[in-house]
Short mmCIF file of N, CA and C in Angstrom, two decimals:
data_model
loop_
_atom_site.label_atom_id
_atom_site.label_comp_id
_atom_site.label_asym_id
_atom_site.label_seq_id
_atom_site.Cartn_x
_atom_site.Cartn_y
_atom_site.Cartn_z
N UNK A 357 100.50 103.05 100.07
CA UNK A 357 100.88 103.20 101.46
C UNK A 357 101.51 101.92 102.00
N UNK A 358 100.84 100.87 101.77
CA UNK A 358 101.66 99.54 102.23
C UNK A 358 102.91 99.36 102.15
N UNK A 359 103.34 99.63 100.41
CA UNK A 359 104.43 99.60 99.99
C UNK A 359 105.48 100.59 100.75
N UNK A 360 104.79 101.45 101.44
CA UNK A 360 105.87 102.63 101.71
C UNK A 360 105.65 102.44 103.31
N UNK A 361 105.21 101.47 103.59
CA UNK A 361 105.45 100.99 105.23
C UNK A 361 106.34 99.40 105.26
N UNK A 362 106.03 98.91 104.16
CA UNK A 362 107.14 97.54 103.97
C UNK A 362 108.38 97.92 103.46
N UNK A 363 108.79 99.04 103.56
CA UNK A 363 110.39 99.34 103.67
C UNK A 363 110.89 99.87 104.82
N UNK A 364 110.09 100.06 106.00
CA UNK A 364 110.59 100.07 106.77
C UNK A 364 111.97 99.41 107.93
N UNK A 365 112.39 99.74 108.38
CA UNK A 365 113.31 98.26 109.11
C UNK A 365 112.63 97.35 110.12
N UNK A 366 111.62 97.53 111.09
CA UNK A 366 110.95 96.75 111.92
C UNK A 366 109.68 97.21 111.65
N UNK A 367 108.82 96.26 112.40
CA UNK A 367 107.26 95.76 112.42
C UNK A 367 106.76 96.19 113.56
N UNK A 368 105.18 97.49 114.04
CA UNK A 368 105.12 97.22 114.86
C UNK A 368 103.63 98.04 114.99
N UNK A 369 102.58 96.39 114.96
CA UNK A 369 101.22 96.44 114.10
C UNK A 369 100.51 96.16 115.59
N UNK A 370 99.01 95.70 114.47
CA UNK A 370 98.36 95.05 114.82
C UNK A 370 98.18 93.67 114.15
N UNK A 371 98.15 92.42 114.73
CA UNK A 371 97.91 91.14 114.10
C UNK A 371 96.81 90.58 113.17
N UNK A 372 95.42 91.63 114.11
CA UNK A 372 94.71 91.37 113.54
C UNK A 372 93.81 91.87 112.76
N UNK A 373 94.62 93.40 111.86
CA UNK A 373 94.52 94.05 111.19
C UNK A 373 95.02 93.15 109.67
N UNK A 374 94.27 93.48 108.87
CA UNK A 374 94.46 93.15 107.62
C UNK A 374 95.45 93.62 106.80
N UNK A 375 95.47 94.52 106.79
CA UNK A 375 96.60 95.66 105.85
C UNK A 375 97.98 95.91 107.03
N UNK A 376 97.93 95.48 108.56
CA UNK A 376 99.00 95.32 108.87
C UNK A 376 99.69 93.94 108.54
N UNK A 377 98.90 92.61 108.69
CA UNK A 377 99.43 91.63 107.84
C UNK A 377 99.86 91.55 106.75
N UNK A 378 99.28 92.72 106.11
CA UNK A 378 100.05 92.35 104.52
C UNK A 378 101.41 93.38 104.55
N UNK A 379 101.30 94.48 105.23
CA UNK A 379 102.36 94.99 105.37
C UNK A 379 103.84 94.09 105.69
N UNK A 380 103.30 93.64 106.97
CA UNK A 380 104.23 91.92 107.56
C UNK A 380 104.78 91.52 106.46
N UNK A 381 103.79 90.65 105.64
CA UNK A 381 104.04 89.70 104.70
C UNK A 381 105.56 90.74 103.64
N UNK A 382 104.91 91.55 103.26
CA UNK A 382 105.54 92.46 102.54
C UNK A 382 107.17 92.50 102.83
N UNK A 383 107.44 93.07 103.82
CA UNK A 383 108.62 93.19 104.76
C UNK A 383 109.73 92.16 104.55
N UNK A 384 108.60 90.96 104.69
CA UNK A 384 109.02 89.77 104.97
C UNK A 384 110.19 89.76 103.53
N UNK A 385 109.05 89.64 102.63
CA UNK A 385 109.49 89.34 101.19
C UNK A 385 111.01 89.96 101.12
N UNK A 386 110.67 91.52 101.13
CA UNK A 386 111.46 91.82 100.51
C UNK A 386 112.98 91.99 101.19
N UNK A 387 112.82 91.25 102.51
CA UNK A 387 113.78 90.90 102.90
C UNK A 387 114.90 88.88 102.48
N UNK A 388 114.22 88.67 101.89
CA UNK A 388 114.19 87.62 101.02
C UNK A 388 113.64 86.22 102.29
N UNK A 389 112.63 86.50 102.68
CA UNK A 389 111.81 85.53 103.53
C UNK A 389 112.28 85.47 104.56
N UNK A 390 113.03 86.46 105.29
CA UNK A 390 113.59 86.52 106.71
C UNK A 390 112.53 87.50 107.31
N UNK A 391 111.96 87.18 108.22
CA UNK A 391 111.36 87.68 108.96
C UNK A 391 111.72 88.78 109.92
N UNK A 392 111.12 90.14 109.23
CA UNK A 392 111.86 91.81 110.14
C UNK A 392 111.22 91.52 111.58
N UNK A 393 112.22 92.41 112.81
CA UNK A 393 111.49 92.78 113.98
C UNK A 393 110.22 92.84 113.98
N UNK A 394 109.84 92.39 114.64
CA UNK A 394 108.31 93.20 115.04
C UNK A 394 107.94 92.80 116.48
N UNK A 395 106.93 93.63 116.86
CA UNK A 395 105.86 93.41 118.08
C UNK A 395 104.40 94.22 117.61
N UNK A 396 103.70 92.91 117.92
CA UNK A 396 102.37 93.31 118.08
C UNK A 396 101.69 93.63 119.59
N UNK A 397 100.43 95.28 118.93
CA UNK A 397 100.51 95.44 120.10
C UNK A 397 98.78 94.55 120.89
N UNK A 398 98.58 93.66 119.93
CA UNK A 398 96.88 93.06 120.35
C UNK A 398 97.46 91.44 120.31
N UNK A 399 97.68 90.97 119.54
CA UNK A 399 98.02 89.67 119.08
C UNK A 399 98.76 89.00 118.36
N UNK A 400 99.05 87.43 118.87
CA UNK A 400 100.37 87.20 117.95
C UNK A 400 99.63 86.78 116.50
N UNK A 401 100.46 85.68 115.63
CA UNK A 401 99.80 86.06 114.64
C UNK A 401 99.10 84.85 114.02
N UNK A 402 97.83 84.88 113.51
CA UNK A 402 96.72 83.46 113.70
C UNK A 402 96.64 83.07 112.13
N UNK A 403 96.88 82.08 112.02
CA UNK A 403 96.82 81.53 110.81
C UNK A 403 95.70 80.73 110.36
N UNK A 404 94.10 80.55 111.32
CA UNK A 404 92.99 79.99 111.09
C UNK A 404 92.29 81.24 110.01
N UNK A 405 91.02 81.08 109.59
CA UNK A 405 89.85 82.20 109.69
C UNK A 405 88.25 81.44 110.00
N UNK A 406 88.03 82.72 111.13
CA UNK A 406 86.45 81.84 111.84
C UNK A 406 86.46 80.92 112.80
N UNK A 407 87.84 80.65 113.31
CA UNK A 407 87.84 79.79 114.00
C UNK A 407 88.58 80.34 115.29
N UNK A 408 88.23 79.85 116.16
CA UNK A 408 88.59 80.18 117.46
C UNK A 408 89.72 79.56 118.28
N UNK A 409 90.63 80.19 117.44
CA UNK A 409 92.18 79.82 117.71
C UNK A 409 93.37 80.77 118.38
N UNK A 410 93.10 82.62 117.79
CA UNK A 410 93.32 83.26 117.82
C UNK A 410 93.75 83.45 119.64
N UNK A 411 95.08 83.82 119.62
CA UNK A 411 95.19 84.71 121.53
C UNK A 411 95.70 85.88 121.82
N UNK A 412 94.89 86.30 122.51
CA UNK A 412 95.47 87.99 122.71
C UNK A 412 96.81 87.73 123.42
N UNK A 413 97.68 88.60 123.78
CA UNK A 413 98.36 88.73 124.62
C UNK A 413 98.49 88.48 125.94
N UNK A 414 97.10 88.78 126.39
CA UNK A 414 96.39 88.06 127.69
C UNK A 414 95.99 87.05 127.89
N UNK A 415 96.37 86.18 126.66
CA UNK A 415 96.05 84.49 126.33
C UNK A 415 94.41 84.55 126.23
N UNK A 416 93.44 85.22 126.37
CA UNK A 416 92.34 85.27 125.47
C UNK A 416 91.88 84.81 124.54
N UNK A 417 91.01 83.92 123.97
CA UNK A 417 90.91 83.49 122.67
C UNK A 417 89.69 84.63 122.08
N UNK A 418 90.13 84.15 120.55
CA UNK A 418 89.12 84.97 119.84
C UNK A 418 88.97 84.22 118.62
N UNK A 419 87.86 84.63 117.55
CA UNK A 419 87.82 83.94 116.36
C UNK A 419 88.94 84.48 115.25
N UNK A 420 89.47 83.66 114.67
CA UNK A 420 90.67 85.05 113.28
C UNK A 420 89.81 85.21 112.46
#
């Protein structure tokens, strides 16, 4: 299923979904590291884990 959502033409997840990140990542690739459209609809996208870095849209923090 991933694979058959990373051919899509745009992105339009959740951040802080797991399998939508890898979908992301995916996209990404196989666009040769150019980054597809997207909008998330919870959060942008957090590159900690456990740590309280994470912001909603509402500027909210949370742990990633």
């Amino acid at each position: 299923m991933n694979q058959l959502l990373a051919r899509c033409d745009a992105f339009v997840g959740k951040f802080t979904s797991n399998m939508d990140r890898l979908v992301f990542a995916l996209m990404s690739g196989r666009r040769g590291g150019c980054v597809p459209p997207y909008a998330s609809i919870d959060s942008r996208w957090c590159f900690d884990f456990g740590v309280r870095s994470g912001r909603t849209l509402g500027n909210e923090s949370f742990k990633c």
